[in-house]
mmCIF file of C-alpha atoms in Angstrom:
data_model
loop_
_atom_site.group_PDB
_atom_site.id
_atom_site.type_symbol
_atom_site.label_atom_id
_atom_site.label_comp_id
_atom_site.label_asym_id
_atom_site.label_seq_id
_atom_site.Cartn_x
_atom_site.Cartn_y
_atom_site.Cartn_z
ATOM 1 C CA MET A 11 185.052 123.659 69.414
ATOM 2 C CA THR A 12 185.622 120.785 71.696
ATOM 3 C CA LEU A 13 183.176 118.601 70.135
ATOM 4 C CA MET A 14 184.758 119.288 66.742
ATOM 5 C CA LYS A 15 188.047 118.262 68.091
ATOM 6 C CA ALA A 16 186.627 115.160 69.826
ATOM 7 C CA ALA A 17 184.647 114.145 66.780
ATOM 8 C CA ASP A 18 187.736 114.829 64.291
ATOM 9 C CA ASP A 19 190.070 112.950 66.924
ATOM 10 C CA ARG A 20 187.901 109.743 67.301
ATOM 11 C CA LEU A 21 187.363 109.307 63.488
ATOM 12 C CA SER A 22 191.043 109.550 62.717
ATOM 13 C CA LYS A 23 191.877 107.185 65.547
ATOM 14 C CA GLY A 24 189.128 104.660 64.178
ATOM 15 C CA ILE A 25 190.367 104.827 60.524
ATOM 16 C CA ALA A 26 194.064 104.764 61.487
ATOM 17 C CA SER A 27 193.552 101.447 63.806
ATOM 18 C CA GLY A 28 191.161 99.924 61.119
ATOM 19 C CA GLU A 29 188.107 100.214 63.061
ATOM 20 C CA LEU A 30 186.403 102.455 60.515
ATOM 21 C CA GLN A 31 186.423 102.621 56.864
ATOM 22 C CA CYS A 32 185.774 105.651 55.083
ATOM 23 C CA VAL A 33 187.298 108.459 53.234
ATOM 24 C CA TYR A 34 188.084 111.650 55.173
ATOM 25 C CA TRP A 35 189.303 115.084 54.887
ATOM 26 C CA PRO A 36 190.254 116.332 58.334
ATOM 27 C CA SER A 37 189.459 119.638 59.688
ATOM 28 C CA ARG A 38 191.490 119.680 62.960
ATOM 29 C CA GLY A 39 192.997 123.065 63.665
ATOM 30 C CA GLN A 40 190.181 124.979 61.801
ATOM 31 C CA GLU A 41 187.710 124.712 64.699
ATOM 32 C CA ALA A 42 187.472 128.475 65.613
ATOM 33 C CA ILE A 43 185.869 129.457 62.527
ATOM 34 C CA ALA A 44 183.220 126.887 62.362
ATOM 35 C CA ALA A 45 182.341 127.539 65.879
ATOM 36 C CA ALA A 46 182.024 131.153 65.272
ATOM 37 C CA VAL A 47 179.838 130.589 62.155
ATOM 38 C CA GLY A 48 177.700 128.548 64.319
ATOM 39 C CA ALA A 49 177.467 130.871 67.170
ATOM 40 C CA VAL A 50 176.755 133.836 64.953
ATOM 41 C CA LEU A 51 174.053 132.231 62.511
ATOM 42 C CA ARG A 52 170.372 131.717 63.314
ATOM 43 C CA LEU A 53 168.754 128.262 62.937
ATOM 44 C CA ASP A 54 167.214 129.497 59.755
ATOM 45 C CA ASP A 55 170.028 130.966 58.197
ATOM 46 C CA GLN A 56 171.578 128.594 55.838
ATOM 47 C CA LEU A 57 175.304 126.993 55.193
ATOM 48 C CA VAL A 58 176.938 125.619 52.126
ATOM 49 C CA THR A 59 180.352 123.814 53.052
ATOM 50 C CA THR A 60 182.657 121.460 51.588
ATOM 51 C CA TYR A 61 183.806 117.842 51.851
ATOM 52 C CA ARG A 62 186.278 119.253 54.399
ATOM 53 C CA GLY A 63 183.257 120.078 56.453
ATOM 54 C CA LEU A 64 183.025 117.945 59.551
ATOM 55 C CA HIS A 65 183.432 120.902 61.801
ATOM 56 C CA ASP A 66 180.943 123.133 59.875
ATOM 57 C CA LEU A 67 178.585 120.597 60.250
ATOM 58 C CA ILE A 68 178.759 120.324 63.846
ATOM 59 C CA GLY A 69 178.780 124.219 64.329
ATOM 60 C CA LYS A 70 175.475 124.463 62.237
ATOM 61 C CA GLY A 71 173.766 121.709 64.708
ATOM 62 C CA VAL A 72 173.792 118.654 62.355
ATOM 63 C CA PRO A 73 173.371 115.746 64.766
ATOM 64 C CA LEU A 74 176.583 113.620 65.448
ATOM 65 C CA VAL A 75 174.789 110.314 64.669
ATOM 66 C CA GLU A 76 173.424 111.444 61.175
ATOM 67 C CA ILE A 77 177.106 112.880 60.307
ATOM 68 C CA TYR A 78 179.019 109.684 61.648
ATOM 69 C CA GLY A 79 176.153 107.650 59.849
ATOM 70 C CA GLU A 80 176.286 109.206 56.429
ATOM 71 C CA MET A 81 180.337 108.731 56.516
ATOM 72 C CA LEU A 82 180.158 105.205 57.607
ATOM 73 C CA GLY A 83 177.271 104.339 55.059
ATOM 74 C CA ARG A 84 174.580 103.456 57.742
ATOM 75 C CA GLN A 85 171.029 104.259 57.477
ATOM 76 C CA VAL A 86 170.920 106.572 60.134
ATOM 77 C CA GLY A 87 172.926 108.972 58.017
ATOM 78 C CA SER A 88 171.682 112.397 56.944
ATOM 79 C CA GLY A 89 171.142 110.744 53.542
ATOM 80 C CA ARG A 90 170.425 107.204 54.654
ATOM 81 C CA GLY A 91 174.247 106.521 54.074
ATOM 82 C CA LYS A 92 174.270 107.174 50.311
ATOM 83 C CA GLY A 93 176.080 110.305 50.213
ATOM 84 C CA GLY A 94 179.118 109.585 52.006
ATOM 85 C CA THR A 95 181.770 112.255 53.662
ATOM 86 C CA MET A 96 181.553 114.491 50.526
ATOM 87 C CA HIS A 97 177.815 115.015 50.186
ATOM 88 C CA ILE A 98 176.236 115.616 53.711
ATOM 89 C CA ALA A 99 173.088 117.879 53.931
ATOM 90 C CA HIS A 100 170.758 118.539 56.532
ATOM 91 C CA PRO A 101 168.209 121.347 55.703
ATOM 92 C CA ASP A 102 166.462 120.956 59.069
ATOM 93 C CA SER A 103 169.604 122.595 60.593
ATOM 94 C CA GLY A 104 170.275 125.046 57.838
ATOM 95 C CA LEU A 105 173.066 122.858 56.522
ATOM 96 C CA MET A 106 172.239 122.856 52.842
ATOM 97 C CA MET A 107 174.851 121.317 50.798
ATOM 98 C CA SER A 108 178.280 120.044 51.321
ATOM 99 C CA THR A 109 180.275 119.570 47.800
ATOM 100 C CA GLY A 110 183.240 117.617 46.721
ATOM 101 C CA ILE A 111 184.067 120.109 44.074
ATOM 102 C CA VAL A 112 186.252 123.023 44.927
ATOM 103 C CA GLY A 113 184.565 126.228 44.303
ATOM 104 C CA ALA A 114 181.232 124.742 43.605
ATOM 105 C CA GLY A 115 179.768 125.792 46.754
ATOM 106 C CA PRO A 116 179.405 129.784 46.217
ATOM 107 C CA PRO A 117 177.400 129.711 43.252
ATOM 108 C CA VAL A 118 174.518 127.580 45.009
ATOM 109 C CA ALA A 119 174.915 129.915 48.024
ATOM 110 C CA VAL A 120 174.120 132.699 45.820
ATOM 111 C CA GLY A 121 171.055 131.082 44.514
ATOM 112 C CA LEU A 122 170.026 130.420 48.268
ATOM 113 C CA ALA A 123 170.650 134.001 48.887
ATOM 114 C CA MET A 124 168.662 135.051 46.037
ATOM 115 C CA ALA A 125 165.623 132.646 46.882
ATOM 116 C CA ALA A 126 165.614 134.647 50.571
ATOM 117 C CA ARG A 127 165.459 137.980 48.889
ATOM 118 C CA ARG A 128 162.651 136.946 46.614
ATOM 119 C CA LYS A 129 160.800 135.350 49.313
ATOM 120 C CA GLY A 130 161.205 138.534 51.547
ATOM 121 C CA LEU A 131 163.130 136.833 54.310
ATOM 122 C CA ASP A 132 165.723 138.303 56.409
ATOM 123 C CA ARG A 133 167.626 135.108 56.260
ATOM 124 C CA VAL A 134 171.546 134.968 55.587
ATOM 125 C CA THR A 135 173.430 132.464 53.619
ATOM 126 C CA VAL A 136 177.091 131.683 54.468
ATOM 127 C CA ALA A 137 179.214 129.822 52.048
ATOM 128 C CA SER A 138 182.457 128.402 53.760
ATOM 129 C CA PHE A 139 185.291 127.325 51.388
ATOM 130 C CA GLY A 140 189.080 127.043 51.221
ATOM 131 C CA ASP A 141 191.869 129.368 49.716
ATOM 132 C CA GLY A 142 192.128 126.826 46.798
ATOM 133 C CA ALA A 143 188.270 127.796 45.922
ATOM 134 C CA THR A 144 189.105 131.622 45.462
ATOM 135 C CA ASN A 145 191.106 130.663 42.317
ATOM 136 C CA THR A 146 188.270 128.997 40.471
ATOM 137 C CA GLY A 147 185.934 130.714 38.037
ATOM 138 C CA SER A 148 182.781 129.619 39.650
ATOM 139 C CA PHE A 149 183.826 131.591 43.166
ATOM 140 C CA HIS A 150 184.635 134.795 40.794
ATOM 141 C CA GLU A 151 181.274 134.576 39.209
ATOM 142 C CA ALA A 152 179.428 134.004 42.379
ATOM 143 C CA ALA A 153 181.050 136.889 44.097
ATOM 144 C CA ASN A 154 180.426 139.125 41.194
ATOM 145 C CA MET A 155 176.622 138.322 41.245
ATOM 146 C CA ALA A 156 176.253 138.305 45.031
ATOM 147 C CA ALA A 157 177.788 141.969 44.965
ATOM 148 C CA LEU A 158 175.980 143.165 41.885
ATOM 149 C CA TRP A 159 172.592 142.218 43.351
ATOM 150 C CA ASP A 160 173.385 143.140 47.039
ATOM 151 C CA LEU A 161 172.371 139.538 48.204
ATOM 152 C CA PRO A 162 172.381 138.236 51.547
ATOM 153 C CA LEU A 163 175.497 136.354 51.555
ATOM 154 C CA VAL A 164 178.741 136.040 53.497
ATOM 155 C CA LEU A 165 181.607 134.472 51.877
ATOM 156 C CA VAL A 166 183.820 132.687 54.359
ATOM 157 C CA CYS A 167 187.457 131.731 53.182
ATOM 158 C CA GLN A 168 188.890 129.048 55.792
ATOM 159 C CA ASN A 169 192.612 129.949 54.495
ATOM 160 C CA ASN A 170 194.529 126.949 55.855
ATOM 161 C CA GLN A 171 197.463 128.118 53.614
ATOM 162 C CA TYR A 172 197.248 124.895 51.118
ATOM 163 C CA ALA A 173 195.082 123.998 48.369
ATOM 164 C CA GLU A 174 195.405 120.460 48.789
ATOM 165 C CA MET A 175 199.299 120.337 48.543
ATOM 166 C CA THR A 176 199.874 123.481 47.080
ATOM 167 C CA PRO A 177 200.956 126.493 49.236
ATOM 168 C CA THR A 178 198.658 129.393 48.773
ATOM 169 C CA GLY A 179 201.665 131.842 47.488
ATOM 170 C CA HIS A 180 201.980 129.353 44.630
ATOM 171 C CA THR A 181 198.573 129.927 43.439
ATOM 172 C CA MET A 182 197.822 133.504 43.692
ATOM 173 C CA LYS A 183 200.039 136.922 43.375
ATOM 174 C CA ILE A 184 198.432 138.954 45.967
ATOM 175 C CA ALA A 185 199.175 138.162 49.718
ATOM 176 C CA GLN A 186 195.707 138.285 51.127
ATOM 177 C CA VAL A 187 192.419 136.646 49.709
ATOM 178 C CA ALA A 188 190.632 139.430 51.122
ATOM 179 C CA ASP A 189 191.910 141.985 48.865
ATOM 180 C CA ARG A 190 190.141 140.259 45.864
ATOM 181 C CA ALA A 191 186.657 141.551 47.369
ATOM 182 C CA ALA A 192 187.841 145.290 46.011
ATOM 183 C CA GLY A 193 187.436 143.652 42.701
ATOM 184 C CA TYR A 194 183.542 143.117 43.328
ATOM 185 C CA GLY A 195 182.761 146.342 45.383
ATOM 186 C CA MET A 196 182.194 144.375 48.566
ATOM 187 C CA PRO A 197 184.083 144.510 51.824
ATOM 188 C CA GLY A 198 187.075 142.394 52.303
ATOM 189 C CA VAL A 199 188.009 141.607 55.964
ATOM 190 C CA ARG A 200 191.086 139.231 57.163
ATOM 191 C CA VAL A 201 191.229 137.925 60.582
ATOM 192 C CA ASP A 202 192.957 135.373 62.683
ATOM 193 C CA GLY A 203 190.988 132.187 62.159
ATOM 194 C CA ASN A 204 192.286 130.680 65.375
ATOM 195 C CA ASP A 205 190.646 133.412 67.588
ATOM 196 C CA PRO A 206 187.105 132.353 67.855
ATOM 197 C CA LEU A 207 186.190 135.955 69.042
ATOM 198 C CA ALA A 208 187.907 137.610 66.291
ATOM 199 C CA VAL A 209 185.695 135.501 63.828
ATOM 200 C CA VAL A 210 182.725 136.033 65.743
ATOM 201 C CA ALA A 211 183.042 140.024 65.762
ATOM 202 C CA ALA A 212 183.942 140.250 62.048
ATOM 203 C CA LEU A 213 181.086 137.511 60.995
ATOM 204 C CA GLU A 214 178.496 139.502 63.115
ATOM 205 C CA GLU A 215 179.294 142.484 61.303
ATOM 206 C CA ALA A 216 179.057 140.797 57.912
ATOM 207 C CA VAL A 217 175.778 139.000 58.924
ATOM 208 C CA GLU A 218 174.441 142.361 60.043
ATOM 209 C CA ARG A 219 175.336 143.941 56.814
ATOM 210 C CA ALA A 220 173.690 140.969 54.762
ATOM 211 C CA ARG A 221 170.623 141.022 56.612
ATOM 212 C CA ALA A 222 170.210 144.506 56.340
ATOM 213 C CA GLY A 223 170.087 144.510 52.648
ATOM 214 C CA ALA A 224 173.678 146.012 52.173
ATOM 215 C CA GLY A 225 175.202 143.183 50.331
ATOM 216 C CA PRO A 226 177.868 140.533 50.745
ATOM 217 C CA THR A 227 181.062 140.364 52.571
ATOM 218 C CA LEU A 228 184.240 138.301 51.849
ATOM 219 C CA LEU A 229 186.006 137.213 55.167
ATOM 220 C CA GLU A 230 189.206 135.634 55.174
ATOM 221 C CA CYS A 231 189.885 133.581 58.255
ATOM 222 C CA VAL A 232 193.650 132.585 58.410
ATOM 223 C CA THR A 233 194.292 129.099 59.997
ATOM 224 C CA PHE A 234 195.950 125.737 59.589
ATOM 225 C CA ARG A 235 195.185 122.195 59.150
ATOM 226 C CA PHE A 236 197.070 119.703 60.898
ATOM 227 C CA ARG A 237 196.446 116.392 59.491
ATOM 228 C CA GLY A 238 197.068 117.329 55.684
ATOM 229 C CA HIS A 239 194.641 117.050 52.739
ATOM 230 C CA TYR A 240 193.207 113.633 53.304
ATOM 231 C CA PHE A 241 193.371 111.383 56.197
ATOM 232 C CA GLY A 242 196.937 109.491 55.802
ATOM 233 C CA ASP A 243 198.552 112.048 54.014
ATOM 234 C CA PRO A 244 202.310 111.978 54.540
ATOM 235 C CA MET A 245 202.456 115.995 54.410
ATOM 236 C CA LYS A 246 206.050 115.968 53.138
ATOM 237 C CA TYR A 247 205.179 119.112 51.368
ATOM 238 C CA ILE A 248 204.700 120.956 54.716
ATOM 239 C CA PRO A 249 207.901 122.284 56.168
ATOM 240 C CA THR A 250 208.464 121.113 59.787
ATOM 241 C CA GLU A 251 208.887 124.436 61.195
ATOM 242 C CA GLN A 252 205.527 125.559 59.690
ATOM 243 C CA MET A 253 203.799 122.515 61.093
ATOM 244 C CA ASP A 254 205.345 123.317 64.517
ATOM 245 C CA ALA A 255 204.311 126.908 64.528
ATOM 246 C CA ALA A 256 200.739 126.066 63.587
ATOM 247 C CA ILE A 257 200.362 123.290 66.192
ATOM 248 C CA ALA A 258 201.805 126.108 68.747
ATOM 249 C CA ALA A 259 198.864 128.179 67.734
ATOM 250 C CA ASP A 260 196.215 125.504 67.990
ATOM 251 C CA PRO A 261 193.096 127.319 68.911
ATOM 252 C CA LEU A 262 191.722 124.900 71.429
ATOM 253 C CA PRO A 263 194.452 125.310 74.215
ATOM 254 C CA ARG A 264 194.772 128.796 73.296
ATOM 255 C CA PHE A 265 191.220 129.576 73.734
ATOM 256 C CA ARG A 266 191.242 127.634 77.044
ATOM 257 C CA SER A 267 193.850 129.724 78.526
ATOM 258 C CA ARG A 268 192.132 132.509 77.424
ATOM 259 C CA LEU A 269 189.137 131.795 79.253
ATOM 260 C CA LEU A 270 191.114 130.695 82.240
ATOM 261 C CA ASP A 271 193.232 133.986 82.371
ATOM 262 C CA ASP A 272 190.100 136.148 81.946
ATOM 263 C CA GLY A 273 188.037 134.363 84.624
ATOM 264 C CA VAL A 274 185.266 133.260 82.286
ATOM 265 C CA CYS A 275 185.551 129.578 83.434
ATOM 266 C CA GLY A 276 187.394 127.655 85.888
ATOM 267 C CA ALA A 277 189.440 124.576 85.121
ATOM 268 C CA ARG A 278 187.008 121.925 86.389
ATOM 269 C CA GLU A 279 184.215 123.489 84.427
ATOM 270 C CA LEU A 280 186.354 123.365 81.252
ATOM 271 C CA ASP A 281 187.313 119.856 81.756
ATOM 272 C CA GLU A 282 183.792 118.900 82.253
ATOM 273 C CA ILE A 283 183.057 120.581 78.927
ATOM 274 C CA GLU A 284 185.827 118.431 77.112
ATOM 275 C CA THR A 285 184.939 115.217 78.902
ATOM 276 C CA ALA A 286 181.190 115.615 77.796
ATOM 277 C CA ALA A 287 182.396 116.220 74.073
ATOM 278 C CA VAL A 288 184.293 113.000 74.135
ATOM 279 C CA SER A 289 181.309 110.971 75.709
ATOM 280 C CA ALA A 290 178.889 112.418 73.175
ATOM 281 C CA VAL A 291 181.171 111.278 70.234
ATOM 282 C CA ASP A 292 181.501 107.911 71.812
ATOM 283 C CA GLU A 293 177.894 107.471 72.146
ATOM 284 C CA ALA A 294 176.985 108.637 68.587
ATOM 285 C CA LEU A 295 179.570 106.417 66.917
ATOM 286 C CA ALA A 296 178.321 103.574 69.184
ATOM 287 C CA ALA A 297 174.733 104.202 67.696
ATOM 288 C CA VAL A 298 176.079 104.419 64.327
ATOM 289 C CA LEU A 299 177.913 101.073 64.492
ATOM 290 C CA ALA A 300 175.010 99.269 65.655
ATOM 291 C CA ALA A 301 172.620 100.709 62.872
ATOM 292 C CA PRO A 302 172.456 98.810 59.506
ATOM 293 C CA ALA A 303 173.957 99.562 56.277
ATOM 294 C CA ALA A 304 172.510 101.569 53.570
ATOM 295 C CA ALA A 305 169.802 99.238 52.110
ATOM 296 C CA LEU A 306 169.736 97.935 48.410
ATOM 297 C CA ASP A 307 166.455 99.389 47.804
ATOM 298 C CA GLU A 308 167.757 102.775 48.580
ATOM 299 C CA LEU A 309 169.510 102.744 45.156
ATOM 300 C CA ASP A 310 166.758 104.168 42.879
ATOM 301 C CA ARG A 311 165.379 106.513 45.774
ATOM 302 C CA ASP A 312 166.061 110.400 45.795
ATOM 303 C CA VAL A 313 167.662 110.262 42.302
ATOM 304 C CA TYR A 314 165.168 112.187 39.997
ATOM 305 C CA ALA A 315 161.788 110.545 40.943
ATOM 306 C CA ASP A 316 160.471 107.439 42.608
ATOM 307 C CA PRO A 317 160.225 104.977 39.507
ATOM 308 C CA ARG A 318 157.455 103.102 41.444
ATOM 309 C CA ASN A 319 155.466 106.003 40.977
ATOM 310 C CA CYS A 320 155.715 106.709 37.337
ATOM 311 C CA PRO A 321 153.587 105.468 34.844
ATOM 312 C CA ALA A 322 154.934 102.524 32.630
#
């Protein structure tokens, strides 16, 4: 969680000051969910996420240099600088896709889960998406197919209460995204997305169920985003009192206090974790800024086929 926060803070600072240039959809405030996903999933389990996926990428183990490198268009990026913020993938870590299309991830996750089933693997796929995605036809089709075929899939909705600039209450009649699960015949679970232990507990049950062949689960994790839909978003549509309440429930200081109160860690140990996270981010960014930009000869690579190997 501290590494996710440090990565988001440094990127936001760099863009705001003009030091860095890239388009970015911040995930500050949603760290507990991604940290739980990263803690529960095995390396060979697979994850599909969205353009607001910095924390998901880090949680699944994608190297910071490859994340920042892709965002900043450098050859050290996971796609050699060609995909940008919206299109980061790192199969070696099980991060199969980031999508810029709302609701486009679940159908791909269904395909990955089906592949695992056909290959006889006990691999689980997680699709991470926002509350707005649950209003798309692609989400409903994916959920229905996953339930019908009992696929090893967990649908994780990071409900940050706004679909771009529209509050959830303006986009659906029901109060809880998790209630939609009943229409597909799968469990629907709603948890506090700012409590990493609550998310871990619910996710462990859902992953175990999927791995055992019992089918998918829809897990709704209620959270909030602190920096708007995109970096620089003035956020005039968010009431001040709502934002104040969300910041007061920030998952990082909340969990730090819990670790201290329960005697799990001492203040010095937690300080060292936070300092190490900042250092790791600074080192990664320095390596990225020293790397060359995406090369011109990359333009015709990884499109369909290498034209240099095709007959005239």
